[in-house]
Every structure is written in structure tokens, then in C-alpha cells.
Amino acid sequence: MTPAPSPTGVEPARVRALLQQELATFAGRHPRTHALHERARESLLNGVPMNWMVKWAGPFPLFLEAASGAHATCADGHDYVDLCLGDTGAMAGHGAAPVIAAVERQLKRGITTMLPTEDAAWVGAELARRFGLPSWQFTLTATDANRFSLRIARAITSRPLVAVHEWCYHGSVDETFAVLDGDPGDPFERRRVVPRRGNLGPQVDPSQTTRVVPYNDLAALDAALRDRQVAALLIEPALTNVGIVLPAPGYLEGVREITRRHGTILIHDETHTICAGPGGMTGAGGFEPDMLVIGKTIGGGIPVAAYGMSGEVAERVKAAVPHEDADVGGIGGTLAGYALSMAAARAALGEVLTEAAFARMLPLAERWEAGVAAAIKRHAAPWSVTRLGARAEYHFMPRPPRDGAEQIAHVDTELERLLHLWVMNRGVLMTPFHNMALMSPVTTPEDVDRHTAAFDEALARLFD
Ligand SMILES: Cc1ncc(COP(=O)(O)O)c(C=O)c1O
């Protein structure tokens, strides 16, 4: 009997067989990594310092020996082209020389005091230039920058709720871990907000804090904001964390118009979409959010994130926070804006993630996209590929998804694991979640082609 075709077009039995083969190859090539993982299991939960690292595709995670430029070396001495780049934290490339020099200088001049530095003023002005918002604050993570932006929005609007896109990711921000239940394809069903899968111990049921709207659905957004209970809409201009989902023409313009009409603060989270250009999608499209969050990349690997606000929001914040309360109130962080992070951000923004760097990164992502598209065509896989600036992604569906639910409906974790492991065994690291690749200014065409060759070989085994 012919097995039923799966939505990905691949026979599950083939995937399973290849996965067993690749798991054995991986284990054989990594005795030292295996020993390190066994040792780590004695003191770390699941043998990793942060539990999401268990998501690496091998039988145990790779342990890092060193990373430099666009490459990483594992504890067993194998070289990898690094296409995950610390999930954007290392988009500047590992160990960019200007960042190292600035950090070394600052280590000797004062790591953390309680005082602002000239670098902070320089970085604020540079972020204002790139993103068009005049007033900035710093944190150590994008998660914190998002949390604080939401607090500010609630404080200045006196509204209780926030809104997000379905299947968004903005860090571990409680209000954002919500989805809609029911059938996304049923136009008559009234869909309720529910905690998303994996929402661990939520403080409150997110249906009390959050409205959820499908990406690319302006009518749903209008309905969610119309009663003027929503303080802020927090969005990635394109979804990047469930797989890349791009805006339909006019979507982001519509979002701006609707949020303005209903008095909802629009927050663009550019933490990942900075891959679109020096000013992210906001700068590239000339958009005017009320607030903007950027994290990970801007310190070249040193912890730093930022949130910016329009002049109007800044005035409302100043009016809402009396001097006596400036040090408390749910917004803070002892090391936020500390000297070392500001020195790193000045170097990363001023000397590494420049216009010229993006001019190198974008053609590399186009090359990756073209290579993957050609392999998909050659092997007649019912898959597609999407690109957002220096980042690209393939999907197990014949056309790119229009919203998060559509992407989620086409996830195949077994197949994903196989493809990640397949390329890892051939010297390429992909982000452990979904099928995304990111270029740095020092990634080379040969690095891109290493992935293309391995991907093509995998598709030959899966489809031919
Ligand atoms: C869009 C977006 N915002 C915020 C975050 C949170 O960043 P961090 O974990 O550094 O706080 C992430 C992390 O992946 C992200 O993709």
C-alpha cells in the first residue's frame, strides 16, 4: 500500500530512517562534546545552562570551543558556518574587532558605576537617527525593553490591556504568551484568547491582559482596539519567530492608521527585524511607531537593549513619573545602561553594523534564498522560501505563510530536526527553532554555498 502523502510532501518513514543515520553520525563525530554533556548533566538541568538549548537537533547539544567571525568550532574541533549567529545576538559577527577594542578599553575605565557616560548619549543619538524616535532608555535584554514599554503605555493611557499578533514572540513577556483557540479557517467562529502551548505558570490568565490578532488581518485589529481598552499594540513588523511572515502590501500602514485612530500606543519590536536594514523595517519603510524596541544585536554580543519613544510619549512619561518615584515602579535594572554596554553599543553601531555592512549582508541572504529556491525546484519539493533583508527561511508549504497560524499548521518537528542535523553534520549551524538563516557582515559566499550544497543533498535523499 502507498503511504498517505504528508503535508510536507515527504514520507515520514524516510525522515525517520535518515534521522537515525544522522544521529549515529553525529554521535560518532562528537565524543568530547558527549562527555562534556554528561558532565554538565550532573549540575545543570538537562545538562544545559538554559533549557531551550535542549532544542539542538543532535542526540546532545554541541558544546562550543570558540566562535569567530561567521564561524564556530565545537569542542570536538569541527568547524561550522554559523547561520544562527546567536539568534541575532551575534549578527555583527563573533568578536568584531571594534567591539572587542571598545570593551577592552572600557574594562579598564570602569565597567559599571551609577553614572551615565558620553557613549550613552552617542548611542541614543544614533538610535534616534536610525529609527526616527527622539528619546531612549536602555536595558540589558529586549524582554525587559518590551516589558517596560508595555508598562509605560498602560501608565500614560490609563488603559488596562495590550494587544499582540498571534504566534508572536517578544521574549518572556507574560502578556504576550497568548493565542486564539478554535479554527482559524472558520469565519463564523468567535475565537477566544488562551495561553499558548508551553506558557509555563502564567501569573494570570492572559485573556485578562491581552487581545490577540492574526498577523495581516486589519479588520481583526480594528475590532480588537475599537473599545479603546488597549493601551499598546506590540508587534514585530514582520513575524520572525514562528518562521518569517511578511506584511501584505499596506498592512503596516493600516496598523499605524488604526492604532492612531483608537489612541493605542504602537510599539515596533525590531529586535530581529533589524536584519532588514540599519533602521530595521521601521527605517526602511519610513514608519512612525510611538515606541520602538531593539535588543541583542546592538551590543555586538554584550548584553544591551533599548526602547525609544516619540516626543509626545516622552512628555507623557515625564508627567507620569514624579522625581521621587524615578528609581522604583516596575521599570529599572541596576546594570541597565551600564558603561560597558554603552561602549560596546557605540562600537557595534558606529563601526560594525553600518550601511556598508548591510550592503554586504543583503546579497548574501539573496544568494542563500536563491540556492534554497533552486534546490526546492530541482527536487520538486512543495516548499517555499522567504527573505527579510539579511535573514531568510524555508517553509514546508508551497507558498509563504500569511499569518502565524498558517505557519504553525505546516510545522513538522521531525523533518525540521533531520534537516538541521543533516546540515550540522556537514558543517552548518541553523537556528534550532524553525528553518532560518542569518547573514553577518563577515559571512562569505562560500559559507552560503556550504549550506546550499548540504540542503540540496538532503532534498535529493528526501524526494528523488
Ligand atoms: C522579536 C523579539 N523580541 C524580543 C526578544 C527577546 O530577546 P531577549 O531574549 O534577548 O530578551 C526576542 C528573542 O528572540 C525577539 O525575537
Short mmCIF file of N, CA, C and O in Angstrom, two decimals, residues 170-295:
data_model
loop_
_atom_site.label_atom_id
_atom_site.label_comp_id
_atom_site.label_asym_id
_atom_site.label_seq_id
_atom_site.Cartn_x
_atom_site.Cartn_y
_atom_site.Cartn_z
N HIS A 170 8.14 37.99 21.86
CA HIS A 170 8.79 39.24 22.25
C HIS A 170 9.65 39.02 23.50
O HIS A 170 9.79 39.91 24.32
N GLY A 171 10.20 37.80 23.64
CA GLY A 171 10.89 37.45 24.87
C GLY A 171 9.90 36.91 25.86
O GLY A 171 8.72 36.67 25.54
N SER A 172 10.36 36.69 27.10
CA SER A 172 9.49 36.07 28.10
C SER A 172 8.63 37.13 28.79
O SER A 172 8.73 37.36 29.99
N VAL A 173 7.79 37.78 27.99
CA VAL A 173 6.89 38.84 28.50
C VAL A 173 5.52 38.20 28.73
O VAL A 173 4.90 37.71 27.78
N ASP A 174 5.07 38.19 29.99
CA ASP A 174 3.87 37.41 30.33
C ASP A 174 2.68 37.66 29.40
O ASP A 174 2.06 36.72 28.92
N GLU A 175 2.38 38.94 29.17
CA GLU A 175 1.16 39.25 28.42
C GLU A 175 1.17 38.71 27.00
O GLU A 175 0.13 38.64 26.35
N THR A 176 2.36 38.39 26.48
CA THR A 176 2.43 38.06 25.05
C THR A 176 2.27 36.57 24.76
O THR A 176 2.20 36.19 23.60
N PHE A 177 2.21 35.73 25.81
CA PHE A 177 2.12 34.27 25.58
C PHE A 177 0.68 33.80 25.45
O PHE A 177 0.17 33.05 26.26
N ALA A 178 0.03 34.32 24.42
CA ALA A 178 -1.39 34.03 24.23
C ALA A 178 -1.65 33.77 22.75
O ALA A 178 -0.98 34.35 21.90
N VAL A 179 -2.58 32.91 22.49
CA VAL A 179 -3.03 32.66 21.11
C VAL A 179 -4.55 32.62 21.10
O VAL A 179 -5.20 32.81 22.13
N LEU A 180 -5.11 32.35 19.92
CA LEU A 180 -6.56 32.22 19.81
C LEU A 180 -6.91 30.74 19.69
O LEU A 180 -6.20 29.99 19.01
N ASP A 181 -7.98 30.33 20.35
CA ASP A 181 -8.38 28.92 20.19
C ASP A 181 -9.27 28.79 18.95
O ASP A 181 -9.53 29.78 18.25
N GLY A 182 -9.74 27.60 18.69
CA GLY A 182 -10.69 27.41 17.60
C GLY A 182 -10.01 27.30 16.25
O GLY A 182 -8.79 27.22 16.14
N ASP A 183 -10.83 27.33 15.20
CA ASP A 183 -10.36 27.07 13.84
C ASP A 183 -10.12 28.40 13.12
O ASP A 183 -11.07 29.14 12.85
N PRO A 184 -8.85 28.70 12.78
CA PRO A 184 -8.59 29.97 12.10
C PRO A 184 -9.30 30.08 10.75
O PRO A 184 -9.55 31.19 10.26
N GLY A 185 -9.67 28.94 10.16
CA GLY A 185 -10.32 28.96 8.85
C GLY A 185 -11.82 29.20 8.92
O GLY A 185 -12.48 29.36 7.90
N ASP A 186 -12.40 29.19 10.14
CA ASP A 186 -13.85 29.31 10.25
C ASP A 186 -14.25 30.77 10.50
O ASP A 186 -14.05 31.30 11.59
N PRO A 187 -14.82 31.45 9.50
CA PRO A 187 -15.11 32.89 9.67
C PRO A 187 -16.21 33.17 10.68
O PRO A 187 -16.37 34.31 11.13
N PHE A 188 -16.99 32.15 11.05
CA PHE A 188 -18.13 32.39 11.95
C PHE A 188 -17.80 32.09 13.40
O PHE A 188 -18.58 32.37 14.29
N GLU A 189 -16.63 31.49 13.61
CA GLU A 189 -16.30 31.12 14.98
C GLU A 189 -15.75 32.32 15.73
O GLU A 189 -14.90 33.05 15.21
N ARG A 190 -16.22 32.52 16.96
CA ARG A 190 -15.66 33.59 17.78
C ARG A 190 -14.51 32.99 18.55
O ARG A 190 -14.69 32.13 19.42
N ARG A 191 -13.30 33.42 18.25
CA ARG A 191 -12.13 32.76 18.82
C ARG A 191 -11.71 33.47 20.12
O ARG A 191 -11.64 34.69 20.18
N ARG A 192 -11.41 32.67 21.14
CA ARG A 192 -11.08 33.22 22.47
C ARG A 192 -9.56 33.27 22.67
O ARG A 192 -8.84 32.44 22.12
N VAL A 193 -9.10 34.20 23.50
CA VAL A 193 -7.68 34.27 23.86
C VAL A 193 -7.39 33.19 24.91
O VAL A 193 -8.08 33.10 25.92
N VAL A 194 -6.38 32.38 24.66
CA VAL A 194 -5.99 31.32 25.60
C VAL A 194 -4.46 31.33 25.74
O VAL A 194 -3.77 31.81 24.84
N PRO A 195 -3.94 30.76 26.84
CA PRO A 195 -2.47 30.68 26.96
C PRO A 195 -1.92 29.85 25.82
O PRO A 195 -2.53 28.86 25.42
N ARG A 196 -0.77 30.24 25.26
CA ARG A 196 -0.22 29.43 24.18
C ARG A 196 0.48 28.22 24.77
O ARG A 196 0.86 28.21 25.95
N ARG A 197 0.63 27.21 23.95
CA ARG A 197 1.29 25.98 24.39
C ARG A 197 2.68 26.32 24.96
O ARG A 197 3.42 27.11 24.37
N GLY A 198 3.00 25.73 26.10
CA GLY A 198 4.31 25.99 26.69
C GLY A 198 4.34 27.20 27.60
O GLY A 198 5.39 27.52 28.15
N ASN A 199 3.22 27.87 27.78
CA ASN A 199 3.19 29.04 28.68
C ASN A 199 3.26 28.52 30.11
O ASN A 199 2.27 28.06 30.68
N LEU A 200 4.44 28.60 30.68
CA LEU A 200 4.74 27.93 31.94
C LEU A 200 4.32 28.80 33.13
O LEU A 200 4.87 29.89 33.31
N GLY A 201 3.36 28.34 33.89
CA GLY A 201 2.98 29.04 35.13
C GLY A 201 2.64 30.50 34.95
O GLY A 201 3.23 31.35 35.64
N PRO A 202 1.71 30.84 34.07
CA PRO A 202 1.39 32.26 33.89
C PRO A 202 0.87 32.88 35.19
O PRO A 202 0.18 32.23 35.96
N GLN A 203 1.26 34.14 35.40
CA GLN A 203 0.80 34.84 36.62
C GLN A 203 -0.70 34.98 36.64
O GLN A 203 -1.35 34.82 37.66
N VAL A 204 -1.23 35.38 35.49
CA VAL A 204 -2.69 35.50 35.35
C VAL A 204 -3.06 34.91 34.00
O VAL A 204 -2.21 34.79 33.11
N ASP A 205 -4.30 34.55 33.85
CA ASP A 205 -4.78 34.06 32.57
C ASP A 205 -4.61 35.19 31.55
O ASP A 205 -5.14 36.29 31.75
N PRO A 206 -3.87 34.96 30.45
CA PRO A 206 -3.63 36.06 29.51
C PRO A 206 -4.89 36.63 28.87
O PRO A 206 -4.85 37.75 28.35
N SER A 207 -6.02 35.91 28.97
CA SER A 207 -7.24 36.51 28.41
C SER A 207 -7.65 37.75 29.20
O SER A 207 -8.41 38.59 28.73
N GLN A 208 -7.10 37.88 30.43
CA GLN A 208 -7.41 39.08 31.24
C GLN A 208 -6.54 40.27 30.89
O GLN A 208 -6.81 41.39 31.30
N THR A 209 -5.42 40.00 30.21
CA THR A 209 -4.47 41.09 29.96
C THR A 209 -4.32 41.43 28.49
O THR A 209 -3.84 42.51 28.15
N THR A 210 -4.74 40.51 27.61
CA THR A 210 -4.25 40.56 26.24
C THR A 210 -5.35 40.33 25.21
O THR A 210 -6.20 39.46 25.40
N ARG A 211 -5.29 41.08 24.13
CA ARG A 211 -6.09 40.76 22.94
C ARG A 211 -5.11 40.24 21.88
O ARG A 211 -3.99 40.77 21.77
N VAL A 212 -5.54 39.26 21.13
CA VAL A 212 -4.66 38.63 20.15
C VAL A 212 -5.28 38.79 18.77
O VAL A 212 -6.47 38.51 18.58
N VAL A 213 -4.47 39.26 17.83
CA VAL A 213 -4.99 39.41 16.46
C VAL A 213 -4.09 38.67 15.49
O VAL A 213 -2.87 38.70 15.62
N PRO A 214 -4.68 37.99 14.50
CA PRO A 214 -3.85 37.33 13.49
C PRO A 214 -3.05 38.39 12.72
O PRO A 214 -3.55 39.50 12.48
N TYR A 215 -1.82 38.02 12.36
CA TYR A 215 -0.99 38.91 11.53
C TYR A 215 -1.67 39.12 10.19
O TYR A 215 -2.35 38.23 9.68
N ASN A 216 -1.50 40.29 9.61
CA ASN A 216 -2.06 40.62 8.28
C ASN A 216 -3.57 40.68 8.26
O ASN A 216 -4.19 40.50 7.21
N ASP A 217 -4.21 40.95 9.43
CA ASP A 217 -5.67 41.00 9.47
C ASP A 217 -6.10 42.35 10.08
O ASP A 217 -6.27 42.49 11.29
N LEU A 218 -6.29 43.34 9.21
CA LEU A 218 -6.60 44.70 9.70
C LEU A 218 -7.99 44.77 10.32
O LEU A 218 -8.21 45.51 11.29
N ALA A 219 -8.93 43.99 9.78
CA ALA A 219 -10.29 44.02 10.33
C ALA A 219 -10.28 43.52 11.78
O ALA A 219 -10.93 44.11 12.67
N ALA A 220 -9.53 42.45 12.03
CA ALA A 220 -9.43 41.91 13.40
C ALA A 220 -8.76 42.92 14.32
O ALA A 220 -9.17 43.08 15.48
N LEU A 221 -7.77 43.63 13.81
CA LEU A 221 -7.09 44.62 14.64
C LEU A 221 -8.05 45.75 15.00
O LEU A 221 -8.15 46.16 16.16
N ASP A 222 -8.78 46.21 14.02
CA ASP A 222 -9.73 47.29 14.26
C ASP A 222 -10.74 46.86 15.33
O ASP A 222 -11.03 47.61 16.27
N ALA A 223 -11.24 45.64 15.21
CA ALA A 223 -12.22 45.14 16.18
C ALA A 223 -11.61 45.03 17.57
O ALA A 223 -12.26 45.31 18.58
N ALA A 224 -10.33 44.67 17.64
CA ALA A 224 -9.68 44.48 18.95
C ALA A 224 -9.42 45.81 19.67
O ALA A 224 -9.37 45.86 20.90
N LEU A 225 -9.25 46.87 18.89
CA LEU A 225 -8.88 48.16 19.52
C LEU A 225 -10.05 49.12 19.67
O LEU A 225 -9.96 50.13 20.38
N ARG A 226 -11.16 48.81 19.01
CA ARG A 226 -12.26 49.77 18.87
C ARG A 226 -12.82 50.27 20.21
O ARG A 226 -13.20 51.42 20.34
N ASP A 227 -12.85 49.40 21.24
CA ASP A 227 -13.46 49.85 22.51
C ASP A 227 -12.49 50.69 23.36
O ASP A 227 -12.80 51.04 24.48
N ARG A 228 -11.32 50.97 22.82
CA ARG A 228 -10.33 51.86 23.45
C ARG A 228 -9.91 51.39 24.84
O ARG A 228 -9.64 52.19 25.74
N GLN A 229 -9.82 50.06 25.00
CA GLN A 229 -9.32 49.48 26.25
C GLN A 229 -7.85 49.05 26.12
O GLN A 229 -7.22 48.66 27.09
N VAL A 230 -7.33 49.10 24.89
CA VAL A 230 -5.98 48.57 24.65
C VAL A 230 -4.96 49.71 24.69
O VAL A 230 -5.00 50.62 23.86
N ALA A 231 -4.05 49.61 25.65
CA ALA A 231 -3.02 50.64 25.82
C ALA A 231 -2.01 50.59 24.67
O ALA A 231 -1.63 51.63 24.13
N ALA A 232 -1.57 49.36 24.34
CA ALA A 232 -0.47 49.25 23.38
C ALA A 232 -0.66 48.06 22.47
O ALA A 232 -1.16 47.01 22.89
N LEU A 233 -0.25 48.23 21.24
CA LEU A 233 -0.11 47.09 20.32
C LEU A 233 1.39 46.87 20.15
O LEU A 233 2.10 47.76 19.67
N LEU A 234 1.86 45.71 20.61
CA LEU A 234 3.28 45.37 20.49
C LEU A 234 3.45 44.40 19.33
O LEU A 234 2.87 43.30 19.35
N ILE A 235 4.23 44.80 18.31
CA ILE A 235 4.37 43.92 17.14
C ILE A 235 5.82 43.86 16.66
O ILE A 235 6.58 44.81 16.81
N GLU A 236 6.15 42.71 16.07
CA GLU A 236 7.28 42.69 15.15
C GLU A 236 6.70 43.14 13.81
O GLU A 236 5.66 42.60 13.39
N PRO A 237 7.35 44.06 13.10
CA PRO A 237 6.78 44.48 11.80
C PRO A 237 6.59 43.30 10.84
O PRO A 237 5.63 43.29 10.06
N ALA A 238 7.49 42.33 10.89
CA ALA A 238 7.24 41.03 10.24
C ALA A 238 7.43 39.98 11.32
O ALA A 238 8.31 40.13 12.16
N LEU A 239 6.62 38.92 11.30
CA LEU A 239 6.88 37.85 12.27
C LEU A 239 8.20 37.19 11.88
O LEU A 239 8.44 36.92 10.69
N THR A 240 9.06 36.93 12.88
CA THR A 240 10.31 36.21 12.58
C THR A 240 10.52 35.03 13.49
O THR A 240 11.46 34.28 13.31
N ASN A 241 9.65 34.88 14.48
CA ASN A 241 9.94 33.87 15.49
C ASN A 241 9.14 32.59 15.34
O ASN A 241 9.40 31.61 16.04
N VAL A 242 8.21 32.59 14.42
CA VAL A 242 7.43 31.38 14.17
C VAL A 242 7.84 30.87 12.78
O VAL A 242 7.31 29.90 12.27
N GLY A 243 8.80 31.52 12.17
CA GLY A 243 9.07 31.44 10.75
C GLY A 243 8.79 32.84 10.23
O GLY A 243 7.98 33.57 10.82
N ILE A 244 9.47 33.22 9.14
CA ILE A 244 9.27 34.60 8.66
C ILE A 244 7.90 34.71 8.00
O ILE A 244 7.55 33.92 7.12
N VAL A 245 7.12 35.68 8.44
CA VAL A 245 5.84 36.00 7.79
C VAL A 245 5.88 37.49 7.46
O VAL A 245 5.99 38.34 8.36
N LEU A 246 5.83 37.81 6.18
CA LEU A 246 6.00 39.19 5.73
C LEU A 246 4.65 39.92 5.68
O LEU A 246 3.60 39.29 5.49
N PRO A 247 4.69 41.25 5.82
CA PRO A 247 3.42 42.01 5.74
C PRO A 247 2.88 42.04 4.32
O PRO A 247 3.64 42.21 3.36
N ALA A 248 1.57 41.89 4.19
CA ALA A 248 0.93 42.11 2.89
C ALA A 248 1.06 43.60 2.56
O ALA A 248 1.18 44.42 3.48
N PRO A 249 1.02 43.96 1.28
CA PRO A 249 1.12 45.39 0.92
C PRO A 249 0.08 46.21 1.67
O PRO A 249 -1.09 45.84 1.72
N GLY A 250 0.53 47.28 2.32
CA GLY A 250 -0.39 48.18 3.03
C GLY A 250 -0.69 47.77 4.46
O GLY A 250 -1.32 48.53 5.19
N TYR A 251 -0.21 46.57 4.89
CA TYR A 251 -0.58 46.11 6.23
C TYR A 251 -0.03 47.04 7.32
O TYR A 251 -0.77 47.49 8.20
N LEU A 252 1.25 47.35 7.25
CA LEU A 252 1.85 48.15 8.33
C LEU A 252 1.31 49.59 8.32
O LEU A 252 1.14 50.20 9.38
N GLU A 253 1.00 50.10 7.13
CA GLU A 253 0.38 51.43 7.05
C GLU A 253 -1.00 51.38 7.71
O GLU A 253 -1.39 52.29 8.45
N GLY A 254 -1.74 50.29 7.47
CA GLY A 254 -3.06 50.12 8.07
C GLY A 254 -2.97 50.02 9.59
O GLY A 254 -3.79 50.59 10.31
N VAL A 255 -1.96 49.31 10.07
CA VAL A 255 -1.76 49.16 11.52
C VAL A 255 -1.56 50.55 12.15
O VAL A 255 -2.13 50.87 13.19
N ARG A 256 -0.73 51.36 11.47
CA ARG A 256 -0.47 52.70 12.02
C ARG A 256 -1.77 53.53 12.07
O ARG A 256 -2.07 54.20 13.05
N GLU A 257 -2.52 53.47 11.00
CA GLU A 257 -3.74 54.28 10.94
C GLU A 257 -4.74 53.84 12.02
O GLU A 257 -5.31 54.66 12.74
N ILE A 258 -4.91 52.53 12.18
CA ILE A 258 -5.90 52.02 13.14
C ILE A 258 -5.47 52.33 14.58
O ILE A 258 -6.28 52.77 15.41
N THR A 259 -4.19 52.11 14.90
CA THR A 259 -3.74 52.38 16.27
C THR A 259 -3.88 53.87 16.59
O THR A 259 -4.31 54.24 17.69
N ARG A 260 -3.55 54.71 15.61
CA ARG A 260 -3.68 56.16 15.83
C ARG A 260 -5.15 56.54 16.08
O ARG A 260 -5.48 57.26 17.02
N ARG A 261 -6.02 55.98 15.25
CA ARG A 261 -7.45 56.31 15.36
C ARG A 261 -8.01 55.91 16.72
O ARG A 261 -8.87 56.59 17.27
N HIS A 262 -7.50 54.79 17.30
CA HIS A 262 -8.06 54.32 18.57
C HIS A 262 -7.22 54.74 19.78
O HIS A 262 -7.46 54.28 20.89
N GLY A 263 -6.19 55.56 19.55
CA GLY A 263 -5.38 56.06 20.67
C GLY A 263 -4.54 54.98 21.33
O GLY A 263 -4.21 55.07 22.52
N THR A 264 -4.18 53.94 20.59
CA THR A 264 -3.35 52.85 21.12
C THR A 264 -1.89 53.12 20.76
O THR A 264 -1.59 53.45 19.61
N ILE A 265 -1.00 52.96 21.75
CA ILE A 265 0.44 53.18 21.51
C ILE A 265 0.96 52.03 20.64
O ILE A 265 0.81 50.86 21.00
N LEU A 266 1.56 52.38 19.52
CA LEU A 266 2.11 51.35 18.62
C LEU A 266 3.60 51.16 18.93
O LEU A 266 4.39 52.11 18.83
N ILE A 267 3.95 49.91 19.32
CA ILE A 267 5.36 49.60 19.63
C ILE A 267 5.89 48.64 18.57
O ILE A 267 5.36 47.53 18.41
N HIS A 268 6.91 49.05 17.86
CA HIS A 268 7.60 48.14 16.93
C HIS A 268 8.75 47.47 17.67
O HIS A 268 9.63 48.16 18.18
N ASP A 269 8.75 46.16 17.72
CA ASP A 269 9.89 45.41 18.29
C ASP A 269 10.78 45.00 17.12
O ASP A 269 10.45 44.09 16.37
N GLU A 270 11.91 45.68 16.98
CA GLU A 270 12.82 45.47 15.83
C GLU A 270 13.99 44.55 16.19
O GLU A 270 14.99 44.52 15.48
N THR A 271 13.86 43.83 17.30
CA THR A 271 14.97 43.01 17.79
C THR A 271 15.49 42.04 16.72
O THR A 271 16.70 41.83 16.60
N HIS A 272 14.60 41.44 15.97
CA HIS A 272 15.01 40.55 14.87
C HIS A 272 14.93 41.24 13.51
O HIS A 272 15.75 40.99 12.63
N THR A 273 13.91 42.11 13.34
CA THR A 273 13.69 42.70 12.01
C THR A 273 14.74 43.76 11.68
O THR A 273 14.73 44.29 10.56
N ILE A 274 15.66 44.04 12.59
CA ILE A 274 16.81 44.90 12.29
C ILE A 274 17.59 44.31 11.09
O ILE A 274 18.31 45.03 10.41
N CYS A 275 17.37 43.04 10.82
CA CYS A 275 18.02 42.42 9.66
C CYS A 275 17.57 43.06 8.34
O CYS A 275 18.20 42.86 7.30
N ALA A 276 16.50 43.87 8.37
CA ALA A 276 16.01 44.49 7.13
C ALA A 276 16.87 45.67 6.69
O ALA A 276 16.81 46.09 5.54
N GLY A 277 17.66 46.23 7.60
CA GLY A 277 18.49 47.38 7.24
C GLY A 277 18.94 48.10 8.49
O GLY A 277 18.52 47.74 9.59
N PRO A 278 19.77 49.14 8.36
CA PRO A 278 20.33 49.81 9.54
C PRO A 278 19.26 50.35 10.49
O PRO A 278 19.49 50.43 11.69
N GLY A 279 18.09 50.71 9.97
CA GLY A 279 16.99 51.19 10.82
C GLY A 279 15.85 50.17 10.87
O GLY A 279 14.70 50.54 11.15
N GLY A 280 16.17 48.92 10.61
CA GLY A 280 15.15 47.87 10.64
C GLY A 280 14.07 48.13 9.60
O GLY A 280 14.26 48.87 8.63
N MET A 281 12.91 47.51 9.79
CA MET A 281 11.80 47.74 8.86
C MET A 281 11.22 49.14 9.05
O MET A 281 10.69 49.74 8.12
N THR A 282 11.34 49.64 10.28
CA THR A 282 10.81 50.98 10.56
C THR A 282 11.54 52.02 9.73
O THR A 282 10.93 52.84 9.03
N GLY A 283 12.88 51.96 9.76
CA GLY A 283 13.67 52.91 9.00
C GLY A 283 13.48 52.70 7.50
O GLY A 283 13.30 53.67 6.74
N ALA A 284 13.48 51.44 7.09
CA ALA A 284 13.40 51.15 5.65
C ALA A 284 12.07 51.62 5.07
O ALA A 284 12.01 52.12 3.95
N GLY A 285 10.98 51.48 5.85
CA GLY A 285 9.66 51.84 5.33
C GLY A 285 9.22 53.23 5.73
O GLY A 285 8.11 53.65 5.37
N GLY A 286 10.03 53.95 6.51
CA GLY A 286 9.65 55.29 6.96
C GLY A 286 8.43 55.25 7.88
O GLY A 286 7.63 56.20 7.90
N PHE A 287 8.29 54.19 8.68
CA PHE A 287 7.13 54.08 9.58
C PHE A 287 7.34 54.94 10.82
O PHE A 287 8.47 55.27 11.17
N GLU A 288 6.22 55.25 11.48
CA GLU A 288 6.29 56.14 12.65
C GLU A 288 5.61 55.51 13.86
O GLU A 288 4.53 55.94 14.27
N PRO A 289 6.23 54.47 14.44
CA PRO A 289 5.64 53.92 15.67
C PRO A 289 5.78 54.93 16.80
O PRO A 289 6.60 55.86 16.71
N ASP A 290 5.00 54.74 17.88
CA ASP A 290 5.13 55.63 19.04
C ASP A 290 6.32 55.23 19.89
O ASP A 290 6.92 56.04 20.58
N MET A 291 6.60 53.91 19.89
CA MET A 291 7.73 53.40 20.67
C MET A 291 8.43 52.32 19.84
O MET A 291 7.82 51.75 18.93
N LEU A 292 9.67 52.02 20.17
CA LEU A 292 10.41 51.01 19.41
C LEU A 292 11.39 50.31 20.34
O LEU A 292 12.02 50.95 21.19
N VAL A 293 11.49 49.00 20.17
CA VAL A 293 12.39 48.19 21.00
C VAL A 293 13.45 47.56 20.11
O VAL A 293 13.15 47.09 19.01
N ILE A 294 14.69 47.58 20.59
CA ILE A 294 15.76 46.92 19.85
C ILE A 294 16.69 46.26 20.89
O ILE A 294 17.05 46.90 21.87
N GLY A 295 17.03 44.99 20.67
CA GLY A 295 17.92 44.32 21.62
C GLY A 295 18.92 43.45 20.92
O GLY A 295 19.05 43.50 19.70
#
